[in-house]
XYZ file of C-alpha atoms in Angstrom:
721
model
C -21.210 -74.478 -7.671
C -22.811 -71.173 -9.595
C -20.587 -69.484 -11.502
C -20.511 -65.893 -12.516
C -20.462 -64.669 -15.914
C -16.625 -63.444 -16.542
C -16.669 -59.927 -18.474
C -14.505 -59.650 -21.738
C -12.188 -57.192 -19.805
C -11.172 -60.223 -17.128
C -10.084 -63.096 -19.574
C -6.732 -64.133 -18.876
C -4.058 -63.472 -21.433
C -3.722 -67.028 -22.896
C -6.263 -66.099 -25.202
C -7.449 -62.716 -27.004
C -10.303 -61.564 -24.627
C -12.197 -59.868 -27.913
C -11.721 -61.526 -31.192
C -11.202 -58.597 -33.145
C -12.378 -59.618 -36.903
C -14.410 -56.834 -37.330
C -17.170 -58.571 -39.087
C -17.537 -60.678 -36.072
C -20.485 -59.194 -33.975
C -19.944 -61.612 -30.842
C -17.539 -61.583 -27.887
C -15.706 -64.588 -26.978
C -14.034 -65.171 -23.732
C -11.517 -67.492 -23.839
C -11.247 -71.029 -21.911
C -10.083 -70.978 -18.732
C -9.591 -73.102 -15.740
C -11.992 -73.412 -13.047
C -11.137 -74.728 -9.433
C -12.909 -77.048 -7.939
C -15.664 -77.422 -10.216
C -17.801 -80.038 -10.426
C -16.489 -82.659 -13.145
C -20.328 -82.847 -14.683
C -23.071 -80.802 -13.766
C -25.641 -81.997 -16.426
C -25.528 -85.538 -18.052
C -23.301 -85.603 -21.110
C -24.561 -86.362 -23.861
C -25.095 -90.487 -24.623
C -20.912 -91.137 -26.442
C -19.414 -88.067 -25.505
C -15.769 -87.809 -24.222
C -16.400 -83.922 -23.370
C -19.202 -82.885 -21.302
C -20.792 -79.280 -22.326
C -22.091 -77.604 -19.422
C -24.104 -74.583 -19.631
C -24.023 -72.757 -16.236
C -26.193 -69.548 -17.669
C -28.235 -68.608 -20.508
C -29.903 -65.446 -20.871
C -32.009 -63.790 -21.331
C -34.996 -64.889 -20.057
C -36.978 -63.414 -22.825
C -35.533 -63.699 -25.789
C -36.172 -60.358 -28.027
C -35.060 -58.522 -31.401
C -33.088 -55.551 -29.290
C -31.036 -58.509 -26.304
C -28.214 -60.200 -26.759
C -27.824 -63.938 -26.325
C -25.346 -65.130 -23.452
C -24.127 -68.309 -22.702
C -21.907 -69.138 -20.159
C -20.406 -72.375 -18.813
C -17.591 -75.150 -19.238
C -16.374 -78.223 -20.790
C -14.571 -81.067 -18.965
C -12.860 -83.723 -20.253
C -14.609 -86.592 -19.051
C -12.761 -89.566 -21.099
C -9.679 -91.145 -20.530
C -7.420 -89.798 -23.007
C -6.256 -86.305 -23.552
C -7.903 -84.108 -26.144
C -5.840 -81.363 -28.415
C -7.404 -78.841 -31.390
C -10.668 -78.326 -28.879
C -12.948 -76.046 -30.421
C -16.513 -74.702 -29.721
C -19.253 -73.674 -31.637
C -22.540 -72.606 -30.823
C -25.861 -73.768 -33.279
C -29.435 -72.926 -33.921
C -32.017 -74.975 -35.432
C -33.091 -73.751 -38.773
C -36.625 -73.979 -38.070
C -38.688 -73.846 -34.870
C -40.238 -77.287 -33.421
C -43.811 -78.162 -34.038
C -44.650 -80.755 -31.379
C -43.715 -81.203 -27.177
C -42.744 -84.891 -28.040
C -39.758 -83.502 -29.592
C -38.265 -81.680 -26.317
C -38.159 -85.029 -24.462
C -36.356 -86.841 -27.547
C -33.866 -84.039 -28.064
C -32.544 -84.000 -24.581
C -31.588 -87.787 -24.655
C -30.367 -87.573 -28.423
C -27.228 -89.057 -28.832
C -23.677 -87.321 -29.671
C -24.874 -86.511 -32.884
C -28.574 -86.135 -32.822
C -29.757 -88.488 -34.424
C -33.408 -88.613 -36.039
C -34.414 -86.013 -32.882
C -32.465 -82.911 -33.802
C -33.365 -80.702 -36.056
C -30.851 -79.045 -38.661
C -29.025 -76.645 -37.077
C -27.173 -73.835 -38.497
C -23.566 -72.501 -37.051
C -23.745 -69.066 -35.367
C -21.279 -67.523 -37.875
C -20.070 -65.267 -34.928
C -19.684 -67.734 -31.863
C -16.908 -69.763 -32.414
C -13.266 -70.426 -31.078
C -10.466 -72.805 -31.364
C -8.703 -73.679 -28.044
C -5.034 -73.863 -28.106
C -3.438 -76.472 -26.070
C -4.522 -79.713 -24.628
C -7.385 -80.998 -22.587
C -6.613 -83.747 -19.980
C -8.729 -86.325 -18.819
C -10.577 -84.679 -15.987
C -9.425 -81.252 -16.495
C -12.117 -78.411 -17.505
C -12.058 -75.188 -18.990
C -14.899 -72.498 -18.989
C -16.331 -70.615 -21.545
C -18.929 -67.081 -22.291
C -19.953 -66.024 -25.302
C -22.657 -63.216 -26.290
C -24.607 -62.495 -29.434
C -27.144 -59.893 -30.558
C -29.694 -61.691 -31.386
C -30.687 -59.576 -34.366
C -27.490 -61.178 -35.672
C -28.760 -64.961 -35.058
C -31.235 -65.071 -37.955
C -33.827 -66.278 -35.812
C -36.866 -66.941 -38.261
C -40.167 -67.430 -37.270
C -41.780 -67.177 -33.660
C -41.483 -70.785 -32.028
C -38.870 -72.150 -29.990
C -35.726 -73.153 -31.201
C -32.736 -75.662 -30.173
C -29.696 -74.050 -29.101
C -26.517 -76.416 -28.878
C -23.366 -75.445 -27.827
C -21.005 -78.000 -29.491
C -17.224 -79.240 -28.370
C -14.582 -80.674 -31.362
C -11.393 -82.125 -31.015
C -8.754 -84.855 -31.737
C -7.680 -87.599 -29.122
C -4.321 -87.308 -29.095
C -3.533 -91.504 -29.487
C -5.565 -91.075 -32.649
C -4.527 -88.865 -35.161
C -6.949 -87.120 -37.959
C -9.207 -84.485 -38.064
C -10.976 -82.857 -35.393
C -14.460 -84.506 -34.551
C -17.666 -83.684 -32.496
C -16.483 -84.561 -28.819
C -19.527 -83.211 -26.778
C -22.419 -81.327 -26.878
C -25.220 -79.574 -24.762
C -28.535 -78.978 -26.170
C -31.364 -76.694 -24.590
C -34.042 -74.150 -25.980
C -35.005 -71.013 -26.372
C -38.590 -69.264 -27.462
C -38.919 -66.664 -29.878
C -42.090 -64.425 -29.693
C -40.317 -61.189 -30.667
C -43.062 -58.264 -30.853
C -45.358 -58.580 -33.705
C -45.439 -61.975 -33.551
C -49.286 -62.286 -33.022
C -49.230 -65.400 -30.536
C -52.212 -65.953 -28.194
C -51.005 -66.462 -24.675
C -52.126 -69.294 -22.830
C -53.080 -68.828 -19.324
C -50.626 -71.033 -16.774
C -52.301 -71.473 -13.108
C -49.295 -72.059 -10.516
C -50.418 -74.167 -7.815
C -47.907 -73.511 -4.800
C -48.390 -76.691 -2.032
C -46.876 -75.139 1.341
C -46.991 -78.825 3.384
C -44.491 -80.548 5.385
C -43.785 -84.207 7.222
C -45.399 -83.306 10.318
C -43.501 -85.558 12.799
C -45.573 -84.172 15.943
C -46.847 -86.294 18.812
C -50.023 -85.626 20.563
C -47.943 -83.415 23.528
C -47.208 -81.025 20.317
C -43.259 -82.424 20.987
C -41.686 -82.435 17.481
C -39.509 -86.025 16.938
C -36.797 -84.002 14.911
C -35.745 -80.726 13.992
C -37.201 -81.261 9.902
C -39.689 -78.749 10.285
C -38.356 -75.925 12.501
C -35.511 -75.590 10.214
C -37.657 -75.466 7.080
C -38.909 -72.134 8.667
C -35.453 -70.635 9.074
C -34.064 -68.689 6.461
C -32.809 -70.564 3.498
C -35.373 -73.770 4.525
C -37.750 -75.425 2.285
C -40.365 -73.765 3.113
C -38.895 -70.479 3.890
C -37.785 -70.380 0.176
C -40.807 -71.182 -1.255
C -42.625 -68.333 0.837
C -40.288 -65.968 -0.438
C -40.538 -66.415 -4.042
C -43.887 -66.761 -4.227
C -44.207 -63.446 -2.134
C -42.013 -61.489 -5.130
C -45.630 -62.179 -7.009
C -48.148 -63.339 -4.890
C -51.196 -62.988 -6.892
C -49.691 -65.372 -9.431
C -49.690 -68.196 -7.625
C -52.953 -70.341 -6.388
C -51.891 -71.197 -2.411
C -52.508 -74.147 -1.079
C -52.146 -74.431 2.157
C -52.051 -77.429 4.793
C -53.374 -76.578 8.119
C -51.281 -78.599 9.920
C -48.135 -76.669 8.684
C -49.719 -73.673 10.147
C -50.492 -75.211 13.426
C -46.942 -76.096 13.803
C -45.602 -73.017 12.921
C -47.588 -71.343 14.988
C -46.514 -73.547 18.171
C -43.031 -73.354 17.143
C -43.025 -69.718 17.572
C -45.001 -69.636 20.954
C -41.835 -72.100 22.181
C -41.797 -75.806 21.124
C -39.605 -78.513 22.406
C -37.910 -81.625 20.037
C -36.003 -84.524 20.393
C -32.464 -84.334 19.429
C -30.443 -87.380 20.220
C -33.095 -89.396 22.447
C -33.271 -86.145 24.868
C -36.341 -83.630 25.260
C -34.843 -79.958 24.523
C -36.315 -76.714 24.338
C -35.993 -75.625 19.949
C -34.389 -72.425 19.366
C -36.548 -71.539 15.918
C -39.512 -69.647 17.536
C -38.070 -66.529 15.889
C -37.428 -67.868 12.389
C -41.186 -69.383 12.500
C -42.530 -66.247 13.739
C -40.820 -64.466 10.584
C -42.300 -67.117 8.459
C -45.920 -66.716 9.631
C -45.516 -62.674 9.078
C -44.840 -63.490 6.176
C -47.152 -65.875 4.986
C -49.813 -63.732 6.036
C -48.369 -60.501 4.307
C -48.302 -62.768 0.918
C -51.718 -64.049 1.472
C -53.255 -60.821 2.113
C -55.966 -59.915 -0.606
C -55.072 -63.328 -1.793
C -57.308 -66.482 -2.545
C -56.277 -69.264 -0.120
C -57.070 -72.708 -0.736
C -56.509 -75.875 2.191
C -55.429 -79.451 1.931
C -57.123 -81.719 4.109
C -55.124 -81.692 7.894
C -51.727 -82.938 7.780
C -52.382 -84.078 3.512
C -53.715 -87.433 5.138
C -53.526 -90.677 3.177
C -57.008 -90.980 2.485
C -57.116 -94.019 0.162
C -54.705 -95.570 2.699
C -57.269 -94.537 5.412
C -60.034 -95.484 3.808
C -58.743 -99.250 3.019
C -58.125 -99.553 6.649
C -61.707 -98.434 8.052
C -60.989 -95.045 8.568
C -63.195 -93.169 6.795
C -63.703 -91.175 10.177
C -60.399 -89.804 9.898
C -60.527 -88.693 6.438
C -63.606 -86.678 7.014
C -62.584 -85.179 10.060
C -59.133 -84.404 8.396
C -61.493 -82.347 5.738
C -63.835 -80.531 8.018
C -61.174 -79.644 10.724
C -59.142 -77.642 8.012
C -60.704 -74.349 7.715
C -60.881 -74.251 10.994
C -57.587 -74.727 12.053
C -56.436 -72.250 9.280
C -58.412 -69.800 10.732
C -56.875 -69.894 14.009
C -53.611 -69.598 12.858
C -53.969 -66.719 9.786
C -56.700 -64.741 11.981
C -59.176 -64.831 8.611
C -61.207 -67.202 7.151
C -59.849 -69.492 4.253
C -61.241 -70.966 1.262
C -62.666 -74.528 0.175
C -60.666 -78.093 0.787
C -58.753 -79.029 -2.186
C -57.498 -82.934 -2.318
C -54.554 -83.331 -4.094
C -53.928 -87.067 -5.232
C -50.407 -88.149 -4.016
C -49.757 -90.173 -7.232
C -51.887 -88.171 -9.620
C -54.812 -90.530 -9.427
C -57.856 -91.433 -6.844
C -59.342 -94.773 -6.883
C -63.528 -94.172 -6.959
C -64.293 -95.066 -3.139
C -61.900 -92.512 -2.272
C -63.171 -89.791 -4.677
C -66.612 -90.601 -3.487
C -65.380 -90.415 0.235
C -63.882 -87.247 0.003
C -66.480 -85.765 -2.304
C -68.983 -86.148 0.638
C -66.807 -84.968 3.211
C -66.985 -81.240 1.141
C -64.357 -81.746 -1.008
C -65.256 -79.743 -4.514
C -61.848 -80.157 -6.303
C -59.064 -82.576 -6.772
C -55.721 -81.914 -7.877
C -54.922 -84.956 -10.495
C -52.119 -85.548 -13.194
C -52.924 -84.500 -16.639
C -52.428 -88.628 -17.220
C -54.928 -89.620 -14.897
C -57.751 -88.242 -17.244
C -56.221 -88.303 -20.826
C -58.456 -86.030 -23.422
C -60.250 -88.537 -26.185
C -58.694 -88.211 -29.537
C -61.433 -86.126 -31.064
C -60.123 -83.480 -28.258
C -57.028 -83.604 -28.768
C -56.751 -83.979 -32.854
C -53.852 -81.912 -34.368
C -51.728 -82.276 -30.881
C -53.941 -79.398 -29.267
C -53.189 -79.642 -25.328
C -56.769 -78.628 -23.669
C -57.105 -76.840 -20.347
C -56.429 -78.379 -17.289
C -59.638 -79.099 -16.155
C -62.363 -81.772 -15.772
C -65.689 -82.854 -14.501
C -64.519 -86.306 -12.094
C -67.756 -88.526 -11.133
C -68.818 -88.930 -7.619
C -71.850 -90.589 -6.011
C -72.706 -86.919 -5.100
C -72.151 -85.684 -8.642
C -69.320 -84.140 -10.593
C -66.348 -82.364 -8.933
C -63.957 -80.398 -10.765
C -60.535 -82.446 -11.363
C -57.719 -79.947 -11.929
C -55.312 -81.320 -13.973
C -51.417 -80.527 -13.873
C -49.573 -80.875 -17.006
C -47.318 -83.748 -17.191
C -44.825 -81.630 -18.704
C -44.805 -78.846 -16.701
C -44.167 -81.024 -13.794
C -41.287 -83.197 -15.250
C -39.735 -79.743 -15.734
C -39.867 -78.538 -12.162
C -38.989 -81.800 -11.259
C -35.899 -82.617 -12.820
C -32.404 -82.481 -11.108
C -31.771 -78.856 -9.692
C -28.287 -79.842 -7.607
C -26.658 -77.439 -9.894
C -26.498 -73.906 -12.144
C -26.281 -76.191 -15.277
C -29.179 -78.134 -14.126
C -31.339 -75.509 -13.010
C -31.046 -73.732 -16.673
C -31.975 -77.401 -18.427
C -35.153 -77.675 -16.478
C -35.742 -73.684 -16.600
C -35.546 -73.784 -20.725
C -37.415 -77.147 -20.582
C -40.725 -75.871 -18.900
C -40.579 -72.396 -20.968
C -39.848 -74.266 -24.373
C -43.118 -76.651 -23.224
C -45.333 -73.782 -22.599
C -44.225 -72.493 -25.937
C -44.844 -75.293 -27.879
C -48.854 -75.047 -26.291
C -49.292 -71.730 -27.301
C -48.442 -72.752 -31.019
C -50.356 -75.363 -31.515
C -52.425 -74.966 -34.538
C -56.243 -74.520 -34.218
C -56.339 -74.255 -30.365
C -58.863 -73.228 -28.725
C -58.358 -69.528 -27.345
C -58.576 -69.015 -23.632
C -56.727 -72.189 -22.747
C -55.784 -72.408 -19.483
C -52.548 -75.073 -18.010
C -52.072 -75.940 -14.602
C -48.188 -75.955 -13.345
C -47.272 -78.176 -10.398
C -44.814 -80.143 -9.085
C -45.230 -83.805 -9.183
C -44.159 -84.162 -5.088
C -46.077 -81.630 -2.750
C -43.411 -81.671 -0.654
C -41.306 -79.828 -3.131
C -37.724 -78.352 -2.761
C -37.103 -76.120 -6.178
C -34.258 -73.908 -6.535
C -35.178 -70.726 -5.934
C -33.724 -69.587 -9.022
C -35.627 -71.668 -11.328
C -39.172 -71.018 -9.934
C -38.478 -66.889 -9.378
C -37.477 -67.064 -13.138
C -40.419 -68.858 -14.084
C -43.148 -67.229 -11.999
C -41.540 -63.928 -13.888
C -41.782 -65.680 -17.303
C -45.499 -66.220 -16.926
C -46.194 -62.662 -16.083
C -43.486 -61.288 -18.583
C -43.320 -63.628 -21.924
C -45.725 -62.882 -24.636
C -47.260 -66.357 -24.913
C -48.260 -67.067 -21.276
C -50.755 -64.682 -19.415
C -51.101 -65.575 -14.991
C -54.804 -67.381 -14.243
C -56.253 -67.860 -11.146
C -57.200 -71.239 -9.661
C -60.893 -69.814 -10.406
C -60.335 -68.878 -13.664
C -59.059 -72.585 -14.279
C -61.948 -73.818 -12.830
C -64.082 -71.508 -15.397
C -62.375 -72.718 -18.145
C -64.167 -74.767 -21.210
C -63.909 -78.428 -20.536
C -63.321 -81.326 -23.079
C -64.153 -85.340 -22.864
C -61.985 -87.206 -21.049
C -61.990 -90.778 -20.192
C -60.469 -91.619 -16.493
C -57.968 -94.322 -16.385
C -58.174 -96.918 -13.272
C -56.300 -96.548 -9.844
C -54.259 -99.624 -10.579
C -52.020 -101.880 -8.597
C -49.165 -99.334 -8.880
C -51.557 -96.694 -7.225
C -52.421 -99.070 -4.422
C -48.535 -100.608 -3.802
C -47.772 -96.824 -3.289
C -50.088 -96.192 -0.394
C -49.101 -96.344 3.216
C -48.239 -99.952 3.990
C -51.359 -102.100 5.398
C -49.105 -103.308 8.585
C -48.306 -99.518 9.380
C -51.839 -98.601 8.972
C -52.680 -101.471 11.493
C -50.928 -99.109 13.958
C -53.123 -96.479 13.300
C -56.146 -98.393 13.431
C -54.741 -99.888 17.005
C -54.443 -96.248 17.891
C -57.336 -94.981 17.084
C -59.272 -97.463 18.972
C -57.280 -96.620 21.759
C -58.183 -93.398 21.801
C -62.107 -94.063 20.788
C -62.024 -96.176 24.171
C -59.949 -93.748 26.381
C -62.397 -91.239 25.551
C -65.325 -93.061 26.581
C -64.706 -93.295 29.915
C -63.689 -89.998 30.553
C -65.584 -87.121 32.382
C -64.559 -84.697 29.897
C -62.752 -86.442 26.904
C -62.243 -82.567 25.188
C -59.314 -82.065 27.480
C -57.308 -85.347 25.821
C -59.150 -86.480 22.841
C -59.309 -84.139 20.273
C -54.776 -83.829 20.731
C -54.760 -87.681 20.400
C -56.953 -87.506 17.064
C -54.912 -84.770 15.335
C -51.857 -86.778 16.388
C -53.320 -89.540 14.793
C -54.379 -87.955 11.716
C -50.546 -86.328 11.202
C -49.455 -90.417 11.732
C -51.697 -90.866 8.494
C -49.661 -88.102 6.446
C -48.829 -88.845 3.067
C -45.261 -87.845 3.778
C -44.564 -90.854 5.490
C -44.541 -92.609 2.323
C -41.329 -91.391 1.284
C -40.055 -91.151 5.049
C -41.735 -94.183 6.267
C -39.185 -94.440 9.324
C -40.144 -91.189 10.831
C -43.801 -92.104 10.434
C -43.356 -95.299 12.044
C -41.344 -93.441 14.920
C -44.461 -90.868 15.267
C -47.146 -93.420 15.354
C -45.448 -95.694 18.193
C -44.773 -92.635 20.060
C -48.523 -92.143 19.933
C -49.115 -95.467 20.758
C -46.917 -95.328 24.135
C -48.953 -92.451 25.203
C -51.860 -93.741 24.549
C -51.073 -96.912 26.412
C -49.934 -95.064 29.439
C -53.010 -92.473 29.280
C -55.206 -95.698 29.749
C -53.170 -97.227 32.312
C -53.921 -94.831 34.618
C -57.355 -96.183 35.038
C -56.671 -99.763 36.436
C -57.790 -103.161 38.462
C -55.683 -104.095 41.697
C -57.415 -106.770 42.131
C -54.968 -110.227 42.454
C -54.747 -113.522 44.348
C -57.096 -116.005 45.019
C -60.941 -116.130 46.217
C -62.555 -118.874 47.551
C -65.873 -119.177 47.834
C -67.810 -121.815 50.268
C -69.869 -122.885 47.549
C -69.912 -122.891 44.124
C -70.666 -119.221 44.203
C -69.941 -116.258 45.958
C -68.445 -112.306 45.362
C -65.174 -111.300 44.006
C -63.970 -108.018 45.381
C -62.455 -105.934 42.895
C -61.019 -102.553 43.597
C -60.282 -99.961 40.760
C -57.697 -97.626 40.768
C -57.575 -93.937 38.745
C -54.303 -92.264 38.643
C -55.081 -89.926 36.140
C -56.359 -86.314 36.017
C -60.244 -86.982 35.987
C -63.234 -88.914 37.071
C -63.696 -91.472 34.396
C -66.793 -93.861 34.582
C -66.293 -97.381 33.681
C -67.381 -101.236 33.724
C -65.762 -104.175 34.965
C -66.379 -108.013 34.158
C -65.004 -110.944 34.515
C -63.604 -113.090 32.108
C -62.542 -117.267 32.289
C -60.827 -119.461 30.333
C -62.765 -121.794 29.445
C -65.815 -119.264 29.478
C -68.034 -122.338 29.918
C -66.451 -122.804 33.645
C -67.705 -118.931 34.536
C -71.061 -117.145 35.249
C -70.587 -113.753 36.147
C -72.299 -110.396 35.323
C -70.432 -107.232 34.770
C -70.855 -104.229 36.501
C -71.202 -101.172 34.931
C -71.461 -97.467 35.368
C -68.677 -97.075 38.188
C -67.611 -93.582 38.846
C -63.794 -93.098 40.270
C -62.510 -89.411 40.843
C -59.024 -88.917 40.086
C -56.540 -89.664 42.404
C -58.776 -92.314 44.574
C -60.092 -95.976 44.388
C -63.243 -97.673 43.961
C -63.857 -101.344 45.446
C -67.100 -103.442 44.212
C -68.239 -106.931 44.601
C -68.483 -108.968 41.464
C -71.149 -112.021 41.661
C -69.482 -115.148 40.296
C -70.718 -119.005 40.110
C -67.744 -121.819 39.014
C -68.792 -124.937 37.161
C -66.394 -127.591 38.466
C -63.429 -128.295 41.514
C -60.382 -126.890 39.989
C -59.272 -123.237 40.309
C -59.935 -121.261 37.704
C -57.929 -118.138 36.556
C -60.069 -115.574 35.988
C -59.181 -112.179 34.396
C -60.584 -109.087 36.022
C -61.467 -106.979 32.610
C -62.342 -103.379 32.981
C -65.159 -101.924 30.453
C -66.090 -99.186 28.188
C -69.502 -97.853 28.620
C -70.080 -99.683 25.594
C -68.797 -102.980 26.608
C -65.412 -102.830 25.296
C -62.366 -104.106 26.910
C -60.153 -101.270 28.553
C -56.745 -101.581 29.225
C -54.689 -104.410 30.867
C -57.040 -107.245 32.783
C -55.532 -108.117 36.185
C -55.865 -112.032 37.170
C -57.223 -113.709 40.023
C -57.628 -117.426 41.079
C -61.653 -118.767 41.804
C -61.528 -122.026 43.788
C -65.472 -123.663 44.824
C -65.342 -125.723 47.906
C -68.809 -126.544 47.102
C -67.287 -129.841 44.705
C -64.801 -130.536 48.078
C -67.846 -131.220 50.397
C -70.389 -133.013 47.365
C -66.836 -135.400 46.932
C -66.741 -136.165 50.723
C -70.413 -137.011 51.253
C -70.216 -139.279 48.253
C -67.121 -141.009 50.288
C -69.236 -141.301 52.896
C -72.224 -142.638 51.281
C -69.961 -145.028 49.333
C -68.399 -146.205 52.817
C -71.799 -146.915 54.660
C -73.531 -148.921 51.177
C -70.079 -151.002 51.886
C -70.636 -151.602 55.411
C -74.377 -152.217 54.796
C -73.398 -154.855 51.943
C -70.948 -156.221 54.513
C -73.437 -156.949 57.451
C -75.982 -158.091 55.409
C -73.916 -160.684 53.761
C -72.713 -162.063 57.478
C -76.208 -161.789 58.603
C -77.204 -164.845 55.444
C -74.303 -166.745 56.553
C -75.753 -166.764 60.341
C -79.108 -167.841 58.867
C -77.951 -170.169 56.798
C -76.099 -171.775 59.558
C -79.177 -171.781 61.164
C -81.127 -173.808 58.705
C -79.070 -176.463 58.850
C -80.597 -180.123 59.666
C -79.350 -183.302 62.062
C -77.637 -184.820 58.960
C -75.545 -182.123 58.392
C -71.924 -182.269 59.475
C -70.988 -180.349 62.838
C -68.855 -177.257 62.337
C -65.469 -177.582 63.939
C -64.784 -176.085 67.093
C -61.804 -173.905 67.408
C -59.925 -175.351 70.062
């Protein structure tokens, strides 16, 4: 909840609205209750029992003629009542000298420890609050003091603090420090002689591309992002205030999606397909974007911001090339104008060597990395100097440009921004980072930094980035610089940090990518049999690129739903061409012809093959048929020659084949029976019977001949009665 700054005349009567001492030049508004405000908008200092929350701090750029104005709240976050509460504003005696001090001060304990430099009270800004502050209770404060009265000295970045002291009612004693909030104020009055540092704002526009091959949106996320107050709408609105300051990096997929939404679209809601209702918003968003881009350079991301590392690791190098090479045409179709080059945004700020080689070979000449991916050599940064955010990045096709996003600036942009207090702290931290860079000793002139979010699908508070863009244009220590200017800046020697296991583990999971590979294989086979694959394949190929978006790293469930939907759709189209044959085929011998009927329930002619697959394969001999044309809505019958080995029935799959011989679709099943082995068995049995009969006849004949050869002395055979 944002709290407006109360005017002194609006202060309640429980405290004087204006400190009447004639020596005071500051105006302090009384502490008043704040209804329904969050208990703590910004994290309290470690060890604090009072959270001091700064909800606003002005001016954005301090000048001698301006006033330092701070408004906020104090919150009793302890379990005991506090009395004799007093507030005091302080400034550090001297400006900070190193960027590392900023992080240390931000997490410093209540007493500051060694991190916080010596500070002095702003004499005119203090107040004792009557009454008590019970647990959970909060009170607001507001004060203003002319900057000329703060005794700020040399140009630089100062620490400003609001301290709260009090007494725990359960413990007698003097008031002690119970809470503090510290932030930073750059001070570069006219005549300070600071050399401004260039700042290149990288302004990415992309989304989670949950759109299937038929153009149906799986959810309302993208349409909602284009509506007033939506993520993408706010990004365009803020940048439109100063469109020439930002370097636009646009995903052509979001342009394509917005164009489709503007023309009318369908979306799944609660399992049902409905007509979307954000077409007018999408049309307005496109118009605003085109107006902002007019006269300014536009750089593209690969289509759908493909996870190039995961795709390459899964053998889908073709998809990476397709995402890069198709981007300009898709963007031009949506914008009605030619656009600039394609830039790769590394999802975790780093790229492995193989993927770097792949994208460079695809035509990418610029990658966006974290400054930690290519740290400068010690000699280049001796004295704490920050070099320009540009470097050579070696690939198999030679050096390409690596734009190095300053880690400190990314951290400030990525800080929590849920409350006004958090926005103030993030803004002042960003300004302090840039101000300290500007005054680094012995730094080379004309340095240019790159400012960008660590998350390409960022959703910054509009008030934060709007203020920072204004400061880039107006602050004496900053000057806006384009991406082209950054690429021309001086470079220093740097060392490449390995991609590492953390980079690999952040990619789209191998199990997920296996589903993508399956979808790609199915599309390739479908396209190979179609008479006009251009009417079907491109839509599926684009949807498969969308399924490989880096966005699914953060929304895996939606990504899984998308690739599952794509696979179901492809499988349905493949099933439109199928075999109808089933049952049993009996051969009169060991070989014969197998009748097969192929049906085409699709919308265009196909050219396909068919073959028989036996199990075990050794029992079947058959040559596939190829070049079979089946018109849409028709059936074609063919005969395949086959020879079966063995007398048992053989189950055979009737498998459709692509022109290259790859299996297509789900096979049919028939049973082949050979009668040749049945006849052979009968002949064998007959021969065996004859052999036995002959053996018996021969035996009887021998006995008869033997009896006839017997002499007179031989005993006569007994005669039957």
